[in-house]
Amino acid sequence: MDLTVIVPTFNEAPNVAELVRRVEKAVEGIDAEILFVDDSNDNTPDVVREVASRHVLPVRLLHRDNPVGGLSGAVIEGLRSTTSRWSIVMDGDLQHRPETLPAILAKGDATGADVVVASRHVDGGSSDGLSGGVRRLVSQTSIKVTKALFPSRLHGTSDPMSGFFGLRRGSIEVDGLHARGFKILLEILARQSLSVAEVPLVFEARLAGTSKADMKQGIALGRQLFDLKFGRISGFAAIGALGAVANLAILYGLQQFGVGYLAAACIAAVATIIGNFLLQERFIFNDLKAGARTVWKRWWHTFAFNGTESAVRTFLLWLIVETTSLHSVLVQAGLIAIGFTLRYLYQSRIVYKNVGTSEPTLDDIVESETAAHEAATHDISAHDAHPATGPVRQAEVA
Ligand SMILES: Nc1nc2c(ncn2[C@@H]2O[C@H](COP(=O)(O)OP(=O)(O)O)[C@@H](O)[C@H]2O)c(=O)[nH]1
Ligand SMILES: [Mg+2]
């Protein structure tokens, strides 16, 4: 298949029929399908099924019972479940004109680009449909800041926050993407070096329903930028440093109350491990919790590893200081650096590893007759042949 139009939806029931009608018309002559990745708690899935039955264009629905990663998570799930040559992501509220779909495909094929962005900020584009001057200002400012942070990766696009874009499926490494917030295009462009082309986007007003963007999305964008720029490890280091200060403060404070230094050191170690764990759960590995082992298992892994690490570190400190002429502070600094790296690797690779904890039911996948036939005749490329990970399995039902 040439094209999968991926439409993330959250309570978009009144927009579905018109969207499918216009997409079907726009992609006439192209071997295409629509894939709704839906997290709704209204009747959107029913409406999609009903509309699918009335159209020749294959319409697939991937409903997530356990939505992870919001809009970005939905797009990633969509990408995982398609092998079409191109995927085009578009909103389900008709703020993105379906009539632009063929232009995106044509641009990609003509230029050989990996990504084609429908941009509000090129000749012929506009963001008039963005409600309110404040939102427009916020949007423009965040584009400027973001482009300044990633000058080379975002060089090719004037609109890295666009929600309307085409991806040459074979060029995109989906596994490295982090699912959070609304800005999945930014995530894709910042993580990988990709060639980009653009077509104009006339951003329309919503057809019906209400926007799901809110302050939370702004905060999510800030965290996403920080993480993309500095990586998870810097936040982990900041929490580690905070923990070290707290450790010394507790050690000192308890001794003021007459507690012996060894007992105080043990209490300080346990208190710091608990504090670090709570902070990393909240701020560092927040987006990985959903697919990882349960919170109690994460806690015990952390406690056991960090406890062992500090015991071994203290023993090595004693051993090295007693048997060499190295200064204890120097030795401790080296051991802390090694311990920090090991702790980070253990946490990110093992404690928060995706083990697919929540299993959804299979019932929510529908395909129209045509789509079912299409899927049955699909070749799954090696790139996509990996088994589904995470809480939602693939929608490839033959
Ligand atoms: N699957 C899924 N779609 C979402 C989620 N949040 C928003 N969307 C969809 O993403 C698209 C853009 O969201 P919208 O609320 O219109 O944001 P705005 O255009 O920035 O105001 C729409 O099709 C929404 O239905 C979500 O958590 N999950
Ligand atoms: Mg919208």
Coordinates of C-alpha atoms and ligand atoms in Angstrom, one line a residue:
M1 CA 0.0 0.0 0.0
D2 CA 1.2 3.5 -0.8
L3 CA -0.4 5.5 2.0
T4 CA -1.8 5.2 5.5
V5 CA -3.5 8.3 6.8
I6 CA -3.0 8.1 10.6
V7 CA -5.7 10.1 12.5
P8 CA -5.3 10.3 16.3
T9 CA -8.7 10.9 17.9
F10 CA -9.9 11.8 21.3
N11 CA -13.7 12.3 21.3
E12 CA -14.1 13.4 17.7
A13 CA -17.4 11.7 17.0
P14 CA -19.0 14.6 15.1
N15 CA -16.1 15.0 12.8
V16 CA -15.5 11.4 11.7
A17 CA -18.0 11.2 8.8
E18 CA -17.0 14.4 7.1
L19 CA -13.3 13.6 7.6
V20 CA -13.6 10.2 6.0
R21 CA -15.7 11.6 3.1
R22 CA -13.2 14.2 2.3
V23 CA -10.2 11.9 2.7
E24 CA -11.7 9.3 0.4
K25 CA -12.3 11.9 -2.2
A26 CA -8.8 13.4 -1.8
V27 CA -6.9 10.1 -2.2
E28 CA -8.9 8.8 -5.1
G29 CA -6.5 6.9 -7.4
I30 CA -4.0 6.3 -4.5
D31 CA -3.7 3.0 -2.9
A32 CA -4.6 4.2 0.6
E33 CA -6.3 3.6 3.9
I34 CA -7.3 5.6 7.0
L35 CA -6.2 4.4 10.4
F36 CA -7.9 5.9 13.4
V37 CA -5.9 5.5 16.6
D38 CA -8.6 6.3 19.2
D39 CA -8.4 7.0 22.9
S40 CA -12.0 8.3 23.2
N41 CA -14.4 7.8 26.0
D42 CA -17.4 8.8 23.9
N43 CA -19.0 7.0 21.0
T44 CA -16.2 7.8 18.5
P45 CA -15.4 4.1 18.0
D46 CA -19.0 3.3 17.1
V47 CA -19.1 6.2 14.7
V48 CA -15.9 5.1 13.0
R49 CA -17.2 1.5 12.6
E50 CA -20.5 2.8 11.2
V51 CA -18.7 5.2 8.8
A52 CA -16.2 2.5 7.7
S53 CA -19.0 0.3 6.6
R54 CA -20.3 2.9 4.2
H55 CA -17.0 3.6 2.4
V56 CA -14.9 1.9 -0.2
L57 CA -11.8 3.4 1.3
P58 CA -10.4 1.0 3.9
V59 CA -10.9 2.4 7.3
R60 CA -9.1 0.8 10.3
L61 CA -9.7 1.5 13.9
L62 CA -7.2 0.9 16.7
H63 CA -8.9 1.7 19.9
R64 CA -6.6 1.9 23.0
D65 CA -8.2 0.7 26.2
N66 CA -5.1 1.8 28.1
P67 CA -3.9 4.9 26.3
V68 CA -0.2 5.6 26.9
G69 CA 1.5 8.8 25.8
G70 CA -1.6 10.7 24.7
L71 CA -1.6 12.1 21.2
S72 CA 2.1 11.2 20.6
G73 CA 1.6 7.7 21.9
A74 CA -1.4 7.2 19.6
V75 CA 0.7 8.3 16.6
I76 CA 3.5 5.9 17.5
E77 CA 1.0 3.0 17.8
G78 CA -0.3 4.0 14.4
L79 CA 3.1 4.0 12.9
R80 CA 3.9 0.6 14.4
S81 CA 0.8 -0.9 12.8
T82 CA 1.4 0.2 9.2
T83 CA 3.8 -0.9 6.5
S84 CA 2.6 1.4 3.8
R85 CA 5.3 3.3 1.9
W86 CA 4.1 6.6 3.4
S87 CA 2.2 7.5 6.6
I88 CA 0.6 10.9 6.9
V89 CA -0.5 12.0 10.3
M90 CA -3.4 14.4 10.5
D91 CA -5.8 15.7 13.1
G92 CA -9.3 14.4 13.3
D93 CA -11.1 17.7 13.6
L94 CA -10.6 18.9 10.0
Q95 CA -8.2 21.7 11.0
H96 CA -6.0 19.9 8.5
R97 CA -7.4 19.9 5.0
P98 CA -7.6 16.4 3.6
E99 CA -7.2 17.9 0.1
T100 CA -3.5 18.5 1.0
L101 CA -2.8 14.8 1.3
P102 CA -1.9 14.2 -2.4
A103 CA 0.4 17.2 -2.3
I104 CA 2.3 15.8 0.6
L105 CA 2.7 12.5 -1.1
A106 CA 3.8 14.1 -4.4
K107 CA 6.3 16.3 -2.7
G108 CA 7.8 13.4 -0.9
D109 CA 8.2 11.4 -4.1
A110 CA 9.5 14.3 -6.1
T111 CA 12.1 15.4 -3.6
G112 CA 13.0 12.0 -2.1
A113 CA 12.6 13.5 1.4
D114 CA 12.1 11.3 4.4
V115 CA 9.6 13.7 6.0
V116 CA 7.2 16.2 4.4
V117 CA 5.8 18.8 6.8
A118 CA 2.6 20.7 6.0
S119 CA 3.7 24.1 7.4
R120 CA 1.8 27.1 8.4
H121 CA 4.8 29.2 7.9
V122 CA 5.7 28.9 4.2
D123 CA 4.2 30.8 1.3
G124 CA 0.6 29.9 0.9
G125 CA 0.3 28.6 4.5
S126 CA -1.6 30.2 7.4
S127 CA -2.5 29.6 10.9
D128 CA -5.7 31.6 10.9
G129 CA -7.7 28.7 12.3
L130 CA -5.6 28.7 15.5
S131 CA -8.1 30.1 18.1
G132 CA -7.0 33.3 19.7
G133 CA -4.0 35.7 19.5
V134 CA -2.5 34.3 22.6
R135 CA -2.4 30.8 21.2
R136 CA -0.8 32.1 18.0
L137 CA 1.8 34.0 20.0
V138 CA 2.6 30.9 22.1
S139 CA 2.8 28.8 19.0
Q140 CA 5.2 31.2 17.2
T141 CA 7.4 31.7 20.3
S142 CA 7.7 28.0 21.0
I143 CA 8.7 27.4 17.3
K144 CA 11.5 30.0 17.6
V145 CA 12.8 28.6 20.9
T146 CA 12.7 25.0 19.6
K147 CA 14.4 25.8 16.4
A148 CA 17.1 27.7 18.3
L149 CA 17.7 24.6 20.5
F150 CA 18.0 22.2 17.6
P151 CA 19.4 24.3 14.7
S152 CA 20.7 21.5 12.6
R153 CA 18.0 18.8 13.0
L154 CA 15.2 21.3 12.5
H155 CA 17.0 23.3 9.8
G156 CA 14.7 21.9 7.1
T157 CA 11.4 22.9 8.5
S158 CA 9.6 26.2 9.4
D159 CA 7.0 24.4 11.5
P160 CA 8.4 21.6 13.7
M161 CA 5.2 21.7 15.8
S162 CA 2.9 20.9 12.9
G163 CA 0.5 18.0 13.5
F164 CA 0.2 17.4 9.7
F165 CA 3.1 15.6 8.1
G166 CA 4.1 12.7 6.0
L167 CA 6.7 10.1 6.8
R168 CA 8.5 7.7 4.5
R169 CA 7.8 4.8 6.7
G170 CA 11.1 2.9 5.9
S171 CA 13.2 5.8 7.1
I172 CA 11.7 6.3 10.5
E173 CA 13.0 4.5 13.6
V174 CA 9.9 4.2 15.7
D175 CA 11.4 2.3 18.6
G176 CA 13.5 5.3 19.8
L177 CA 10.6 7.7 20.0
H178 CA 9.3 8.8 23.4
A179 CA 5.6 9.1 23.6
R180 CA 4.4 12.2 25.4
G181 CA 2.5 15.4 24.8
F182 CA 1.3 16.7 21.4
K183 CA 4.6 17.3 19.5
I184 CA 5.4 14.1 17.9
L185 CA 6.9 15.6 14.8
L186 CA 9.4 17.4 16.9
E187 CA 10.3 14.1 18.6
I188 CA 10.8 12.4 15.2
L189 CA 12.9 15.2 13.8
A190 CA 15.1 15.8 16.8
R191 CA 16.0 12.1 17.5
Q192 CA 17.0 11.2 14.0
S193 CA 18.8 12.9 11.1
L194 CA 16.1 13.1 8.3
S195 CA 15.7 15.0 5.1
V196 CA 12.7 17.3 5.2
A197 CA 10.5 19.0 2.5
E198 CA 7.5 21.2 3.1
V199 CA 4.1 22.0 1.6
P200 CA 1.9 24.9 2.7
L201 CA -0.7 24.2 5.4
V202 CA -3.8 26.4 5.7
F203 CA -4.8 25.7 9.3
E204 CA -8.6 25.8 9.4
A205 CA -10.9 26.2 12.4
R206 CA -12.2 23.0 14.0
L207 CA -15.3 21.6 12.4
A208 CA -16.9 20.5 15.7
G209 CA -16.0 19.5 19.2
T210 CA -13.4 21.1 21.4
S211 CA -9.6 21.3 21.5
K212 CA -7.8 19.0 23.9
A213 CA -4.7 21.2 24.1
D214 CA -4.2 22.8 27.5
M215 CA -1.6 24.1 29.9
K216 CA -0.5 20.5 30.5
Q217 CA 0.6 20.3 26.9
G218 CA 2.8 23.4 27.4
I219 CA 4.5 21.8 30.4
A220 CA 4.9 18.5 28.5
L221 CA 6.6 20.5 25.7
G222 CA 9.0 22.0 28.1
R223 CA 9.9 18.6 29.5
Q224 CA 10.2 17.2 26.0
L225 CA 12.6 19.9 24.9
F226 CA 14.7 19.4 28.0
D227 CA 14.8 15.7 27.6
L228 CA 15.6 15.9 23.9
K229 CA 18.4 18.4 24.5
F230 CA 20.0 17.0 27.6
G231 CA 18.7 13.5 27.8
R232 CA 17.2 11.7 30.8
I233 CA 20.6 11.3 32.4
S234 CA 20.9 15.0 33.3
G235 CA 17.7 15.0 35.3
F236 CA 18.8 11.8 36.9
A237 CA 22.1 13.4 37.8
A238 CA 20.3 16.4 39.3
I239 CA 18.2 14.2 41.5
G240 CA 21.3 12.2 42.5
A241 CA 23.1 15.4 43.5
L242 CA 20.1 16.5 45.5
G243 CA 20.1 13.1 47.2
A244 CA 23.8 13.5 48.1
V245 CA 23.1 16.8 49.8
A246 CA 20.1 15.4 51.6
N247 CA 22.2 12.5 52.7
L248 CA 24.9 14.7 54.3
A249 CA 22.2 16.9 55.9
I250 CA 20.5 13.9 57.5
L251 CA 23.9 12.4 58.6
Y252 CA 24.8 15.7 60.3
G253 CA 21.4 16.4 61.7
L254 CA 20.9 13.0 63.4
Q255 CA 24.3 13.2 65.0
Q256 CA 23.2 16.4 66.6
F257 CA 20.5 14.4 68.3
G258 CA 23.2 11.9 69.6
V259 CA 22.7 9.2 67.0
G260 CA 25.9 7.3 66.3
Y261 CA 27.5 8.1 62.8
L262 CA 27.1 4.6 61.4
A263 CA 23.4 4.3 62.4
A264 CA 22.9 7.9 61.1
A265 CA 24.6 6.9 57.8
C266 CA 22.3 3.9 57.4
I267 CA 19.2 6.0 58.0
A268 CA 20.5 8.7 55.6
A269 CA 21.1 6.1 52.9
V270 CA 17.6 4.6 53.2
A271 CA 15.9 8.0 53.3
T272 CA 17.9 9.1 50.2
I273 CA 17.1 6.0 48.3
I274 CA 13.3 6.5 49.0
G275 CA 13.5 10.2 48.1
N276 CA 15.4 9.6 44.9
F277 CA 13.0 6.8 43.9
L278 CA 9.9 9.1 44.4
L279 CA 11.5 11.9 42.4
Q280 CA 12.7 9.7 39.6
E281 CA 9.2 8.1 39.4
R282 CA 7.7 11.5 39.0
F283 CA 10.1 13.4 36.9
I284 CA 12.6 11.1 35.1
F285 CA 10.9 7.9 34.1
N286 CA 7.3 9.1 34.2
D287 CA 6.7 8.2 30.5
L288 CA 8.1 4.6 30.9
K289 CA 6.1 3.6 33.9
A290 CA 3.0 2.5 32.0
G291 CA 4.7 -0.4 30.2
A292 CA 7.3 -1.2 33.0
R293 CA 7.0 -3.7 35.9
T294 CA 4.7 -2.8 38.8
V295 CA 5.6 0.1 41.2
W296 CA 6.5 -2.3 44.1
K297 CA 8.8 -4.3 41.9
R298 CA 10.4 -1.1 40.6
W299 CA 10.9 0.0 44.2
W300 CA 12.5 -3.3 45.3
H301 CA 14.8 -3.3 42.4
T302 CA 15.9 0.2 43.1
F303 CA 16.3 -0.4 46.8
A304 CA 18.3 -3.6 46.4
F305 CA 20.5 -2.1 43.7
N306 CA 21.2 1.3 45.3
G307 CA 21.6 -0.3 48.7
T308 CA 24.1 -2.8 47.4
E309 CA 25.8 0.0 45.4
S310 CA 26.4 2.2 48.4
A311 CA 27.5 -0.8 50.6
V312 CA 30.0 -1.9 48.0
R313 CA 31.1 1.6 47.4
T314 CA 31.8 2.2 51.1
F315 CA 33.7 -1.1 51.3
L316 CA 35.9 -0.2 48.2
L317 CA 36.5 3.3 49.7
W318 CA 37.8 1.7 52.8
L319 CA 39.9 -0.9 50.9
I320 CA 41.5 1.6 48.5
V321 CA 42.2 4.2 51.1
E322 CA 43.8 1.6 53.4
T323 CA 45.9 0.0 50.7
T324 CA 47.0 3.0 48.6
S325 CA 48.2 6.5 49.1
L326 CA 45.2 8.0 47.3
H327 CA 43.2 10.7 49.1
S328 CA 39.8 9.5 50.4
V329 CA 37.8 12.4 48.7
L330 CA 39.4 11.6 45.3
V331 CA 38.6 7.9 45.7
Q332 CA 35.1 8.6 46.8
A333 CA 34.5 11.0 43.8
G334 CA 35.7 8.3 41.4
L335 CA 33.5 5.7 43.0
I336 CA 30.5 8.0 43.0
A337 CA 30.9 8.6 39.3
I338 CA 31.1 4.9 38.5
G339 CA 28.2 4.1 40.9
F340 CA 26.1 6.9 39.3
T341 CA 26.6 5.4 35.8
L342 CA 25.8 1.9 36.9
R343 CA 22.7 3.1 38.7
Y344 CA 21.5 5.0 35.7
L345 CA 22.1 2.0 33.4
Y346 CA 20.3 -0.3 35.8
Q347 CA 17.3 2.0 36.2
S348 CA 16.9 2.8 32.5
R349 CA 17.6 -0.6 31.1
I350 CA 16.1 -2.9 33.7
V351 CA 13.8 -1.2 36.3
Y352 CA 11.9 0.9 33.7
K353 CA 12.2 -1.6 30.9
N354 CA 9.1 -2.1 28.8
V355 CA 7.7 -5.5 29.8
G356 CA 4.2 -4.8 28.5
T357 CA 2.3 -5.0 31.8
S358 CA -1.2 -4.2 30.7
E359 CA -2.9 -6.4 28.2
P360 CA -5.8 -4.9 26.3
T361 CA -8.6 -7.0 24.7
L362 CA -8.6 -7.8 21.0
D363 CA -12.2 -6.8 20.5
D364 CA -11.7 -3.2 19.6
I365 CA -10.0 -3.6 16.3
V366 CA -12.4 -3.3 13.3
E367 CA -11.6 -3.3 9.7
S368 CA -13.9 -2.9 6.8
E369 CA -14.0 -5.9 4.5
T370 CA -11.6 -4.3 2.1
A371 CA -9.1 -3.4 4.8
A372 CA -9.2 -7.0 6.1
H373 CA -8.4 -8.2 2.6
E374 CA -5.6 -5.6 2.3
A375 CA -4.1 -6.7 5.6
A376 CA -4.2 -10.3 4.5
T377 CA -2.2 -9.6 1.4
H378 CA 0.3 -7.3 3.1
D379 CA 4.0 -8.0 3.3
I380 CA 5.3 -7.1 6.7
S381 CA 8.8 -5.8 6.1
A382 CA 11.7 -6.8 8.2
H383 CA 11.6 -3.4 9.7
D384 CA 8.2 -4.0 11.2
A385 CA 8.4 -7.6 12.0
H386 CA 9.3 -7.1 15.6
P387 CA 6.6 -8.2 18.1
A388 CA 4.4 -5.6 19.7
T389 CA 5.7 -4.2 22.9
G390 CA 3.9 -2.0 25.3
P391 CA 0.3 -2.1 26.4
V392 CA -1.3 -2.1 22.9
R393 CA -0.7 -4.8 20.4
Q394 CA -0.5 -4.3 16.7
A395 CA -3.6 -3.8 14.7
E396 CA -2.4 -6.1 11.9
V397 CA -5.2 -8.6 11.9
A398 CA -5.3 -10.6 8.7
Ligands
LIG1 N1 -5.6 9.2 20.3 C1 -5.5 10.5 20.9 N2 -5.8 11.6 20.1 C2 -5.7 12.8 20.7 C3 -5.4 12.9 22.1 N3 -5.4 14.2 22.4 C4 -5.8 14.9 21.3 N4 -6.0 14.0 20.3 C5 -6.3 14.2 18.9 O1 -5.3 15.0 18.3 C6 -5.8 15.9 17.3 C7 -5.3 17.3 17.8 O2 -5.9 17.6 19.0 P1 -6.7 19.0 19.2 O3 -7.4 18.9 20.5 O4 -7.5 19.4 18.1 O5 -5.5 20.0 19.5 P2 -5.3 21.4 18.8 O6 -5.5 21.3 17.4 O7 -3.9 21.8 19.1 O8 -6.3 22.3 19.5 C8 -7.3 15.7 17.4 O9 -7.7 14.8 16.3 C9 -7.6 15.1 18.7 O10 -8.7 14.3 18.7 C10 -5.1 11.7 22.9 O11 -4.8 11.7 24.0 N5 -5.2 10.5 22.2
MG2 MG -7.3 20.6 16.5

